[in-house]
Amino acid sequence: MTEKISVLISEEDVNKRIQEMADELSKKYEGKTIHLVGILKGSVFFLCELAKRITVPVTLDFMSVSSYGDETSSSGRVKFIKDLDESIEGREVVVVEDILDSGRTLSYVVNILHARGPESLSVITLLDKPDRRVVDVDLDMTGFTIPDKFVVGYGLDYAQKYRNLPYVGVIDFID
Ligand code: IMP
Ligand code: MG
């Protein structure tokens, strides 16, 4: 089977949108420090590009959870793989995710983090596939709402490949 990738959102459009999101965050958190919490590994590219453009102080931490194997559909289970290094108590936490699909991963993460007493907790995602939602998640900011297609690039993978593509592409499987 051959994997064919076509551009869905160009590098230029992704970067432009990330700049807008960073501007909005810098304004919203003026006078404060934003604690960005990235969900490994998919959010890493988005998180770095976002962090570079934020003008208020930023600190970073990462956690790793998994709901996908090497498949293109969710297993329905979320597995905790790596916790944060630092406490989030009293901090202005912004959870950064690559894509919101069924919602299982983010709702799991948000429930855990809420219980740890952050000063505030908001959730942002680069991509949102609302058609596939199973669990509701309150999003504070979304980069792009996309159709129900399996996408790769800008951190998103298929079987750990294509994360390094500088754009968001749709993957098609050809016999
Ligand atoms: P959810 O728990 O179903 O919302 O799934 C979220 C996670 O599944 C994301 O963090 C991604 O790692 C992965 N995922 C969902 N849709 C896609 C996709 O289209 N391409 C690549 N990974 C995806
Ligand atoms: Mg992910």
mmCIF file with all atom_site columns, C-alpha atoms and ligand atoms in Angstrom:
data_model
loop_
_atom_site.group_PDB
_atom_site.id
_atom_site.type_symbol
_atom_site.label_atom_id
_atom_site.label_alt_id
_atom_site.label_comp_id
_atom_site.label_asym_id
_atom_site.label_entity_id
_atom_site.label_seq_id
_atom_site.pdbx_PDB_ins_code
_atom_site.Cartn_x
_atom_site.Cartn_y
_atom_site.Cartn_z
_atom_site.occupancy
_atom_site.B_iso_or_equiv
_atom_site.pdbx_formal_charge
_atom_site.auth_seq_id
_atom_site.auth_comp_id
_atom_site.auth_asym_id
_atom_site.auth_atom_id
_atom_site.pdbx_PDB_model_num
ATOM   1   C  CA  . MET A 1 1   ? 0.000   0.000  0.000  1.00 0.00 ? 1   MET A CA  1
ATOM   2   C  CA  . THR A 1 2   ? 1.322   3.450  -0.933 1.00 0.00 ? 2   THR A CA  1
ATOM   3   C  CA  . GLU A 1 3   ? 0.772   6.478  1.276  1.00 0.00 ? 3   GLU A CA  1
ATOM   4   C  CA  . LYS A 1 4   ? -0.021  9.662  -0.619 1.00 0.00 ? 4   LYS A CA  1
ATOM   5   C  CA  . ILE A 1 5   ? -0.064  13.028 1.146  1.00 0.00 ? 5   ILE A CA  1
ATOM   6   C  CA  . SER A 1 6   ? -1.823  16.149 -0.108 1.00 0.00 ? 6   SER A CA  1
ATOM   7   C  CA  . VAL A 1 7   ? -1.575  19.585 1.484  1.00 0.00 ? 7   VAL A CA  1
ATOM   8   C  CA  . LEU A 1 8   ? -4.602  20.571 3.579  1.00 0.00 ? 8   LEU A CA  1
ATOM   9   C  CA  . ILE A 1 9   ? -3.167  23.639 5.344  1.00 0.00 ? 9   ILE A CA  1
ATOM   10  C  CA  . SER A 1 10  ? 0.001   25.226 3.969  1.00 0.00 ? 10  SER A CA  1
ATOM   11  C  CA  . GLU A 1 11  ? 3.011   26.086 6.110  1.00 0.00 ? 11  GLU A CA  1
ATOM   12  C  CA  . GLU A 1 12  ? 2.307   29.779 5.518  1.00 0.00 ? 12  GLU A CA  1
ATOM   13  C  CA  . ASP A 1 13  ? -1.308  29.488 6.701  1.00 0.00 ? 13  ASP A CA  1
ATOM   14  C  CA  . VAL A 1 14  ? -0.380  27.439 9.778  1.00 0.00 ? 14  VAL A CA  1
ATOM   15  C  CA  . ASN A 1 15  ? 2.291   29.930 10.814 1.00 0.00 ? 15  ASN A CA  1
ATOM   16  C  CA  . LYS A 1 16  ? -0.025  32.890 10.231 1.00 0.00 ? 16  LYS A CA  1
ATOM   17  C  CA  . ARG A 1 17  ? -2.699  31.347 12.433 1.00 0.00 ? 17  ARG A CA  1
ATOM   18  C  CA  . ILE A 1 18  ? -0.167  30.478 15.150 1.00 0.00 ? 18  ILE A CA  1
ATOM   19  C  CA  . GLN A 1 19  ? 0.949   34.123 15.187 1.00 0.00 ? 19  GLN A CA  1
ATOM   20  C  CA  . GLU A 1 20  ? -2.685  35.186 15.747 1.00 0.00 ? 20  GLU A CA  1
ATOM   21  C  CA  . MET A 1 21  ? -3.082  32.650 18.553 1.00 0.00 ? 21  MET A CA  1
ATOM   22  C  CA  . ALA A 1 22  ? 0.163   33.833 20.195 1.00 0.00 ? 22  ALA A CA  1
ATOM   23  C  CA  . ASP A 1 23  ? -0.974  37.469 19.973 1.00 0.00 ? 23  ASP A CA  1
ATOM   24  C  CA  . GLU A 1 24  ? -4.278  36.570 21.622 1.00 0.00 ? 24  GLU A CA  1
ATOM   25  C  CA  . LEU A 1 25  ? -2.530  34.684 24.437 1.00 0.00 ? 25  LEU A CA  1
ATOM   26  C  CA  . SER A 1 26  ? 0.009   37.493 25.007 1.00 0.00 ? 26  SER A CA  1
ATOM   27  C  CA  . LYS A 1 27  ? -2.878  39.931 25.405 1.00 0.00 ? 27  LYS A CA  1
ATOM   28  C  CA  . LYS A 1 28  ? -4.984  37.660 27.610 1.00 0.00 ? 28  LYS A CA  1
ATOM   29  C  CA  . TYR A 1 29  ? -2.080  36.864 29.968 1.00 0.00 ? 29  TYR A CA  1
ATOM   30  C  CA  . GLU A 1 30  ? -0.525  40.341 30.102 1.00 0.00 ? 30  GLU A CA  1
ATOM   31  C  CA  . GLY A 1 31  ? 1.475   40.765 33.330 1.00 0.00 ? 31  GLY A CA  1
ATOM   32  C  CA  . LYS A 1 32  ? 1.434   37.013 33.971 1.00 0.00 ? 32  LYS A CA  1
ATOM   33  C  CA  . THR A 1 33  ? 3.555   33.980 33.149 1.00 0.00 ? 33  THR A CA  1
ATOM   34  C  CA  . ILE A 1 34  ? 2.020   31.333 30.909 1.00 0.00 ? 34  ILE A CA  1
ATOM   35  C  CA  . HIS A 1 35  ? 2.816   27.737 31.838 1.00 0.00 ? 35  HIS A CA  1
ATOM   36  C  CA  . LEU A 1 36  ? 2.487   25.793 28.586 1.00 0.00 ? 36  LEU A CA  1
ATOM   37  C  CA  . VAL A 1 37  ? 1.758   22.093 29.050 1.00 0.00 ? 37  VAL A CA  1
ATOM   38  C  CA  . GLY A 1 38  ? 2.355   20.131 25.862 1.00 0.00 ? 38  GLY A CA  1
ATOM   39  C  CA  . ILE A 1 39  ? 0.908   16.695 25.243 1.00 0.00 ? 39  ILE A CA  1
ATOM   40  C  CA  . LEU A 1 40  ? 3.713   14.600 23.739 1.00 0.00 ? 40  LEU A CA  1
ATOM   41  C  CA  . LYS A 1 41  ? 4.577   14.004 21.059 1.00 0.00 ? 41  LYS A CA  1
ATOM   42  C  CA  . GLY A 1 42  ? 2.166   15.536 18.564 1.00 0.00 ? 42  GLY A CA  1
ATOM   43  C  CA  . SER A 1 43  ? 1.929   19.014 20.106 1.00 0.00 ? 43  SER A CA  1
ATOM   44  C  CA  . VAL A 1 44  ? 5.681   19.692 20.124 1.00 0.00 ? 44  VAL A CA  1
ATOM   45  C  CA  . PHE A 1 45  ? 5.971   21.473 16.765 1.00 0.00 ? 45  PHE A CA  1
ATOM   46  C  CA  . PHE A 1 46  ? 2.905   23.637 17.434 1.00 0.00 ? 46  PHE A CA  1
ATOM   47  C  CA  . LEU A 1 47  ? 4.014   24.390 20.992 1.00 0.00 ? 47  LEU A CA  1
ATOM   48  C  CA  . CYS A 1 48  ? 7.477   25.596 19.907 1.00 0.00 ? 48  CYS A CA  1
ATOM   49  C  CA  . GLU A 1 49  ? 6.139   27.797 17.126 1.00 0.00 ? 49  GLU A CA  1
ATOM   50  C  CA  . LEU A 1 50  ? 3.550   29.229 19.518 1.00 0.00 ? 50  LEU A CA  1
ATOM   51  C  CA  . ALA A 1 51  ? 5.987   29.784 22.401 1.00 0.00 ? 51  ALA A CA  1
ATOM   52  C  CA  . LYS A 1 52  ? 8.436   31.665 20.114 1.00 0.00 ? 52  LYS A CA  1
ATOM   53  C  CA  . ARG A 1 53  ? 5.717   34.186 19.266 1.00 0.00 ? 53  ARG A CA  1
ATOM   54  C  CA  . ILE A 1 54  ? 4.333   34.805 22.782 1.00 0.00 ? 54  ILE A CA  1
ATOM   55  C  CA  . THR A 1 55  ? 5.585   38.061 24.298 1.00 0.00 ? 55  THR A CA  1
ATOM   56  C  CA  . VAL A 1 56  ? 4.822   37.453 28.010 1.00 0.00 ? 56  VAL A CA  1
ATOM   57  C  CA  . PRO A 1 57  ? 7.076   35.112 30.039 1.00 0.00 ? 57  PRO A CA  1
ATOM   58  C  CA  . VAL A 1 58  ? 6.570   31.414 29.252 1.00 0.00 ? 58  VAL A CA  1
ATOM   59  C  CA  . THR A 1 59  ? 7.521   28.235 31.095 1.00 0.00 ? 59  THR A CA  1
ATOM   60  C  CA  . LEU A 1 60  ? 7.104   24.735 29.660 1.00 0.00 ? 60  LEU A CA  1
ATOM   61  C  CA  . ASP A 1 61  ? 6.319   21.247 30.795 1.00 0.00 ? 61  ASP A CA  1
ATOM   62  C  CA  . PHE A 1 62  ? 5.213   18.090 29.016 1.00 0.00 ? 62  PHE A CA  1
ATOM   63  C  CA  . MET A 1 63  ? 3.109   15.039 29.672 1.00 0.00 ? 63  MET A CA  1
ATOM   64  C  CA  . SER A 1 64  ? 2.524   11.961 27.597 1.00 0.00 ? 64  SER A CA  1
ATOM   65  C  CA  . VAL A 1 65  ? -0.705  10.041 27.218 1.00 0.00 ? 65  VAL A CA  1
ATOM   66  C  CA  . SER A 1 66  ? -1.745  7.738  24.458 1.00 0.00 ? 66  SER A CA  1
ATOM   67  C  CA  . SER A 1 67  ? -5.065  6.700  22.989 1.00 0.00 ? 67  SER A CA  1
ATOM   68  C  CA  . TYR A 1 68  ? -3.864  5.552  19.581 1.00 0.00 ? 68  TYR A CA  1
ATOM   69  C  CA  . GLY A 1 69  ? -1.772  2.598  18.519 1.00 0.00 ? 69  GLY A CA  1
ATOM   70  C  CA  . ASP A 1 70  ? -0.437  2.721  14.995 1.00 0.00 ? 70  ASP A CA  1
ATOM   71  C  CA  . GLU A 1 71  ? -3.993  2.800  13.711 1.00 0.00 ? 71  GLU A CA  1
ATOM   72  C  CA  . THR A 1 72  ? -5.936  5.702  12.281 1.00 0.00 ? 72  THR A CA  1
ATOM   73  C  CA  . SER A 1 73  ? -8.855  5.309  14.677 1.00 0.00 ? 73  SER A CA  1
ATOM   74  C  CA  . SER A 1 74  ? -8.993  5.680  18.437 1.00 0.00 ? 74  SER A CA  1
ATOM   75  C  CA  . SER A 1 75  ? -8.725  2.620  20.673 1.00 0.00 ? 75  SER A CA  1
ATOM   76  C  CA  . GLY A 1 76  ? -11.092 4.274  23.150 1.00 0.00 ? 76  GLY A CA  1
ATOM   77  C  CA  . ARG A 1 77  ? -8.625  3.870  25.987 1.00 0.00 ? 77  ARG A CA  1
ATOM   78  C  CA  . VAL A 1 78  ? -6.208  6.486  27.330 1.00 0.00 ? 78  VAL A CA  1
ATOM   79  C  CA  . LYS A 1 79  ? -2.893  5.388  28.793 1.00 0.00 ? 79  LYS A CA  1
ATOM   80  C  CA  . PHE A 1 80  ? -0.736  7.586  31.073 1.00 0.00 ? 80  PHE A CA  1
ATOM   81  C  CA  . ILE A 1 81  ? 2.890   7.386  29.960 1.00 0.00 ? 81  ILE A CA  1
ATOM   82  C  CA  . LYS A 1 82  ? 4.720   10.384 31.436 1.00 0.00 ? 82  LYS A CA  1
ATOM   83  C  CA  . ASP A 1 83  ? 3.584   12.894 34.059 1.00 0.00 ? 83  ASP A CA  1
ATOM   84  C  CA  . LEU A 1 84  ? 4.618   16.548 34.326 1.00 0.00 ? 84  LEU A CA  1
ATOM   85  C  CA  . ASP A 1 85  ? 7.994   17.339 35.945 1.00 0.00 ? 85  ASP A CA  1
ATOM   86  C  CA  . GLU A 1 86  ? 6.660   20.225 38.043 1.00 0.00 ? 86  GLU A CA  1
ATOM   87  C  CA  . SER A 1 87  ? 3.615   21.116 40.135 1.00 0.00 ? 87  SER A CA  1
ATOM   88  C  CA  . ILE A 1 88  ? 1.014   23.303 38.396 1.00 0.00 ? 88  ILE A CA  1
ATOM   89  C  CA  . GLU A 1 89  ? -0.534  24.571 41.630 1.00 0.00 ? 89  GLU A CA  1
ATOM   90  C  CA  . GLY A 1 90  ? -1.213  28.315 41.420 1.00 0.00 ? 90  GLY A CA  1
ATOM   91  C  CA  . ARG A 1 91  ? 0.015   28.573 37.827 1.00 0.00 ? 91  ARG A CA  1
ATOM   92  C  CA  . GLU A 1 92  ? -1.635  29.929 34.691 1.00 0.00 ? 92  GLU A CA  1
ATOM   93  C  CA  . VAL A 1 93  ? -1.746  26.674 32.751 1.00 0.00 ? 93  VAL A CA  1
ATOM   94  C  CA  . VAL A 1 94  ? -2.393  26.449 29.029 1.00 0.00 ? 94  VAL A CA  1
ATOM   95  C  CA  . VAL A 1 95  ? -2.696  22.883 27.774 1.00 0.00 ? 95  VAL A CA  1
ATOM   96  C  CA  . VAL A 1 96  ? -1.443  22.621 24.197 1.00 0.00 ? 96  VAL A CA  1
ATOM   97  C  CA  . GLU A 1 97  ? -2.648  19.779 21.972 1.00 0.00 ? 97  GLU A CA  1
ATOM   98  C  CA  . ASP A 1 98  ? -2.123  18.987 18.304 1.00 0.00 ? 98  ASP A CA  1
ATOM   99  C  CA  . ILE A 1 99  ? -5.620  17.746 17.478 1.00 0.00 ? 99  ILE A CA  1
ATOM   100 C  CA  . LEU A 1 100 ? -8.940  17.205 19.190 1.00 0.00 ? 100 LEU A CA  1
ATOM   101 C  CA  . ASP A 1 101 ? -10.636 14.142 17.758 1.00 0.00 ? 101 ASP A CA  1
ATOM   102 C  CA  . SER A 1 102 ? -12.871 11.950 19.962 1.00 0.00 ? 102 SER A CA  1
ATOM   103 C  CA  . GLY A 1 103 ? -11.993 14.213 22.910 1.00 0.00 ? 103 GLY A CA  1
ATOM   104 C  CA  . ARG A 1 104 ? -10.958 11.288 25.108 1.00 0.00 ? 104 ARG A CA  1
ATOM   105 C  CA  . THR A 1 105 ? -7.321  12.342 25.493 1.00 0.00 ? 105 THR A CA  1
ATOM   106 C  CA  . LEU A 1 106 ? -7.981  15.973 26.380 1.00 0.00 ? 106 LEU A CA  1
ATOM   107 C  CA  . SER A 1 107 ? -10.887 15.320 28.721 1.00 0.00 ? 107 SER A CA  1
ATOM   108 C  CA  . TYR A 1 108 ? -8.729  12.798 30.591 1.00 0.00 ? 108 TYR A CA  1
ATOM   109 C  CA  . VAL A 1 109 ? -5.836  15.269 30.824 1.00 0.00 ? 109 VAL A CA  1
ATOM   110 C  CA  . VAL A 1 110 ? -8.028  18.229 31.805 1.00 0.00 ? 110 VAL A CA  1
ATOM   111 C  CA  . ASN A 1 111 ? -9.693  16.249 34.617 1.00 0.00 ? 111 ASN A CA  1
ATOM   112 C  CA  . ILE A 1 112 ? -6.336  15.266 36.071 1.00 0.00 ? 112 ILE A CA  1
ATOM   113 C  CA  . LEU A 1 113 ? -4.866  18.778 35.814 1.00 0.00 ? 113 LEU A CA  1
ATOM   114 C  CA  . HIS A 1 114 ? -7.953  20.523 37.250 1.00 0.00 ? 114 HIS A CA  1
ATOM   115 C  CA  . ALA A 1 115 ? -7.599  18.468 40.406 1.00 0.00 ? 115 ALA A CA  1
ATOM   116 C  CA  . ARG A 1 116 ? -4.066  19.819 40.945 1.00 0.00 ? 116 ARG A CA  1
ATOM   117 C  CA  . GLY A 1 117 ? -5.172  23.377 41.728 1.00 0.00 ? 117 GLY A CA  1
ATOM   118 C  CA  . PRO A 1 118 ? -3.863  25.587 38.899 1.00 0.00 ? 118 PRO A CA  1
ATOM   119 C  CA  . GLU A 1 119 ? -4.710  29.321 39.138 1.00 0.00 ? 119 GLU A CA  1
ATOM   120 C  CA  . SER A 1 120 ? -6.316  28.923 35.700 1.00 0.00 ? 120 SER A CA  1
ATOM   121 C  CA  . LEU A 1 121 ? -6.508  26.171 33.126 1.00 0.00 ? 121 LEU A CA  1
ATOM   122 C  CA  . SER A 1 122 ? -7.201  26.718 29.459 1.00 0.00 ? 122 SER A CA  1
ATOM   123 C  CA  . VAL A 1 123 ? -7.008  24.358 26.552 1.00 0.00 ? 123 VAL A CA  1
ATOM   124 C  CA  . ILE A 1 124 ? -5.892  25.127 23.033 1.00 0.00 ? 124 ILE A CA  1
ATOM   125 C  CA  . THR A 1 125 ? -5.496  22.909 20.005 1.00 0.00 ? 125 THR A CA  1
ATOM   126 C  CA  . LEU A 1 126 ? -4.033  23.454 16.556 1.00 0.00 ? 126 LEU A CA  1
ATOM   127 C  CA  . LEU A 1 127 ? -6.686  21.304 14.859 1.00 0.00 ? 127 LEU A CA  1
ATOM   128 C  CA  . ASP A 1 128 ? -10.226 20.287 15.724 1.00 0.00 ? 128 ASP A CA  1
ATOM   129 C  CA  . LYS A 1 129 ? -12.206 17.460 14.092 1.00 0.00 ? 129 LYS A CA  1
ATOM   130 C  CA  . PRO A 1 130 ? -15.661 18.085 15.648 1.00 0.00 ? 130 PRO A CA  1
ATOM   131 C  CA  . ASP A 1 131 ? -17.386 15.387 13.559 1.00 0.00 ? 131 ASP A CA  1
ATOM   132 C  CA  . ARG A 1 132 ? -15.678 12.672 15.591 1.00 0.00 ? 132 ARG A CA  1
ATOM   133 C  CA  . ARG A 1 133 ? -16.352 13.971 19.097 1.00 0.00 ? 133 ARG A CA  1
ATOM   134 C  CA  . VAL A 1 134 ? -17.401 11.361 21.669 1.00 0.00 ? 134 VAL A CA  1
ATOM   135 C  CA  . VAL A 1 135 ? -16.532 13.285 24.860 1.00 0.00 ? 135 VAL A CA  1
ATOM   136 C  CA  . ASP A 1 136 ? -17.176 17.049 25.217 1.00 0.00 ? 136 ASP A CA  1
ATOM   137 C  CA  . VAL A 1 137 ? -14.145 19.289 25.792 1.00 0.00 ? 137 VAL A CA  1
ATOM   138 C  CA  . ASP A 1 138 ? -14.262 23.060 26.378 1.00 0.00 ? 138 ASP A CA  1
ATOM   139 C  CA  . LEU A 1 139 ? -11.727 24.628 24.051 1.00 0.00 ? 139 LEU A CA  1
ATOM   140 C  CA  . ASP A 1 140 ? -10.409 28.142 24.675 1.00 0.00 ? 140 ASP A CA  1
ATOM   141 C  CA  . MET A 1 141 ? -8.802  28.451 21.253 1.00 0.00 ? 141 MET A CA  1
ATOM   142 C  CA  . THR A 1 142 ? -8.610  26.428 18.040 1.00 0.00 ? 142 THR A CA  1
ATOM   143 C  CA  . GLY A 1 143 ? -6.238  26.922 15.123 1.00 0.00 ? 143 GLY A CA  1
ATOM   144 C  CA  . PHE A 1 144 ? -8.318  25.265 12.410 1.00 0.00 ? 144 PHE A CA  1
ATOM   145 C  CA  . THR A 1 145 ? -11.511 23.238 12.292 1.00 0.00 ? 145 THR A CA  1
ATOM   146 C  CA  . ILE A 1 146 ? -10.993 20.418 9.805  1.00 0.00 ? 146 ILE A CA  1
ATOM   147 C  CA  . PRO A 1 147 ? -13.130 17.713 8.172  1.00 0.00 ? 147 PRO A CA  1
ATOM   148 C  CA  . ASP A 1 148 ? -13.082 14.077 9.303  1.00 0.00 ? 148 ASP A CA  1
ATOM   149 C  CA  . LYS A 1 149 ? -9.860  13.107 7.509  1.00 0.00 ? 149 LYS A CA  1
ATOM   150 C  CA  . PHE A 1 150 ? -6.709  11.541 8.922  1.00 0.00 ? 150 PHE A CA  1
ATOM   151 C  CA  . VAL A 1 151 ? -4.044  14.255 8.857  1.00 0.00 ? 151 VAL A CA  1
ATOM   152 C  CA  . VAL A 1 152 ? -0.276  14.244 9.283  1.00 0.00 ? 152 VAL A CA  1
ATOM   153 C  CA  . GLY A 1 153 ? 2.504   16.817 9.526  1.00 0.00 ? 153 GLY A CA  1
ATOM   154 C  CA  . TYR A 1 154 ? 3.257   19.693 11.871 1.00 0.00 ? 154 TYR A CA  1
ATOM   155 C  CA  . GLY A 1 155 ? 3.768   17.158 14.663 1.00 0.00 ? 155 GLY A CA  1
ATOM   156 C  CA  . LEU A 1 156 ? 1.012   14.737 13.694 1.00 0.00 ? 156 LEU A CA  1
ATOM   157 C  CA  . ASP A 1 157 ? 2.041   11.238 12.709 1.00 0.00 ? 157 ASP A CA  1
ATOM   158 C  CA  . TYR A 1 158 ? 0.903   8.117  10.992 1.00 0.00 ? 158 TYR A CA  1
ATOM   159 C  CA  . ALA A 1 159 ? 2.746   5.183  12.616 1.00 0.00 ? 159 ALA A CA  1
ATOM   160 C  CA  . GLN A 1 160 ? 5.317   7.729  13.931 1.00 0.00 ? 160 GLN A CA  1
ATOM   161 C  CA  . LYS A 1 161 ? 6.071   9.037  10.424 1.00 0.00 ? 161 LYS A CA  1
ATOM   162 C  CA  . TYR A 1 162 ? 5.499   12.468 8.834  1.00 0.00 ? 162 TYR A CA  1
ATOM   163 C  CA  . ARG A 1 163 ? 5.675   14.541 12.040 1.00 0.00 ? 163 ARG A CA  1
ATOM   164 C  CA  . ASN A 1 164 ? 8.360   16.703 10.423 1.00 0.00 ? 164 ASN A CA  1
ATOM   165 C  CA  . LEU A 1 165 ? 6.290   17.834 7.430  1.00 0.00 ? 165 LEU A CA  1
ATOM   166 C  CA  . PRO A 1 166 ? 6.117   21.647 7.654  1.00 0.00 ? 166 PRO A CA  1
ATOM   167 C  CA  . TYR A 1 167 ? 2.420   21.678 6.631  1.00 0.00 ? 167 TYR A CA  1
ATOM   168 C  CA  . VAL A 1 168 ? -0.751  19.762 7.558  1.00 0.00 ? 168 VAL A CA  1
ATOM   169 C  CA  . GLY A 1 169 ? -1.539  17.108 4.969  1.00 0.00 ? 169 GLY A CA  1
ATOM   170 C  CA  . VAL A 1 170 ? -4.228  14.515 4.385  1.00 0.00 ? 170 VAL A CA  1
ATOM   171 C  CA  . ILE A 1 171 ? -2.971  10.964 4.031  1.00 0.00 ? 171 ILE A CA  1
ATOM   172 C  CA  . ASP A 1 172 ? -4.551  8.619  1.506  1.00 0.00 ? 172 ASP A CA  1
ATOM   173 C  CA  . PHE A 1 173 ? -3.793  4.931  1.194  1.00 0.00 ? 173 PHE A CA  1
ATOM   174 C  CA  . ILE A 1 174 ? -3.521  3.639  -2.365 1.00 0.00 ? 174 ILE A CA  1
ATOM   175 C  CA  . ASP A 1 175 ? -3.384  -0.081 -3.214 1.00 0.00 ? 175 ASP A CA  1
HETATM 176 P  P1  . IMP B 2 .   ? -8.731  11.848 20.879 1.00 0.00 ? 1   IMP B P1  1
HETATM 177 O  O1  . IMP B 2 .   ? -8.419  11.326 22.217 1.00 0.00 ? 1   IMP B O1  1
HETATM 178 O  O2  . IMP B 2 .   ? -9.571  10.904 20.070 1.00 0.00 ? 1   IMP B O2  1
HETATM 179 O  O3  . IMP B 2 .   ? -9.292  13.270 20.866 1.00 0.00 ? 1   IMP B O3  1
HETATM 180 O  O4  . IMP B 2 .   ? -7.400  11.820 20.056 1.00 0.00 ? 1   IMP B O4  1
HETATM 181 C  C1  . IMP B 2 .   ? -6.458  12.752 20.179 1.00 0.00 ? 1   IMP B C1  1
HETATM 182 C  C2  . IMP B 2 .   ? -5.132  12.181 19.753 1.00 0.00 ? 1   IMP B C2  1
HETATM 183 O  O5  . IMP B 2 .   ? -5.244  11.242 18.680 1.00 0.00 ? 1   IMP B O5  1
HETATM 184 C  C3  . IMP B 2 .   ? -4.293  13.301 19.229 1.00 0.00 ? 1   IMP B C3  1
HETATM 185 O  O6  . IMP B 2 .   ? -3.504  13.845 20.249 1.00 0.00 ? 1   IMP B O6  1
HETATM 186 C  C4  . IMP B 2 .   ? -3.473  12.631 18.151 1.00 0.00 ? 1   IMP B C4  1
HETATM 187 O  O7  . IMP B 2 .   ? -2.290  12.118 18.725 1.00 0.00 ? 1   IMP B O7  1
HETATM 188 C  C5  . IMP B 2 .   ? -4.316  11.482 17.666 1.00 0.00 ? 1   IMP B C5  1
HETATM 189 N  N1  . IMP B 2 .   ? -5.027  11.826 16.424 1.00 0.00 ? 1   IMP B N1  1
HETATM 190 C  C6  . IMP B 2 .   ? -6.340  12.087 16.259 1.00 0.00 ? 1   IMP B C6  1
HETATM 191 N  N2  . IMP B 2 .   ? -6.648  12.369 14.986 1.00 0.00 ? 1   IMP B N2  1
HETATM 192 C  C7  . IMP B 2 .   ? -5.476  12.312 14.308 1.00 0.00 ? 1   IMP B C7  1
HETATM 193 C  C8  . IMP B 2 .   ? -5.129  12.525 12.926 1.00 0.00 ? 1   IMP B C8  1
HETATM 194 O  O8  . IMP B 2 .   ? -5.943  12.872 12.049 1.00 0.00 ? 1   IMP B O8  1
HETATM 195 N  N3  . IMP B 2 .   ? -3.815  12.371 12.631 1.00 0.00 ? 1   IMP B N3  1
HETATM 196 C  C9  . IMP B 2 .   ? -2.870  12.028 13.540 1.00 0.00 ? 1   IMP B C9  1
HETATM 197 N  N4  . IMP B 2 .   ? -3.158  11.813 14.831 1.00 0.00 ? 1   IMP B N4  1
HETATM 198 C  C10 . IMP B 2 .   ? -4.453  11.955 15.215 1.00 0.00 ? 1   IMP B C10 1
HETATM 199 MG MG  . MG  B 3 .   ? -1.476  13.619 20.512 1.00 0.00 ? 2   MG  B MG  1
#
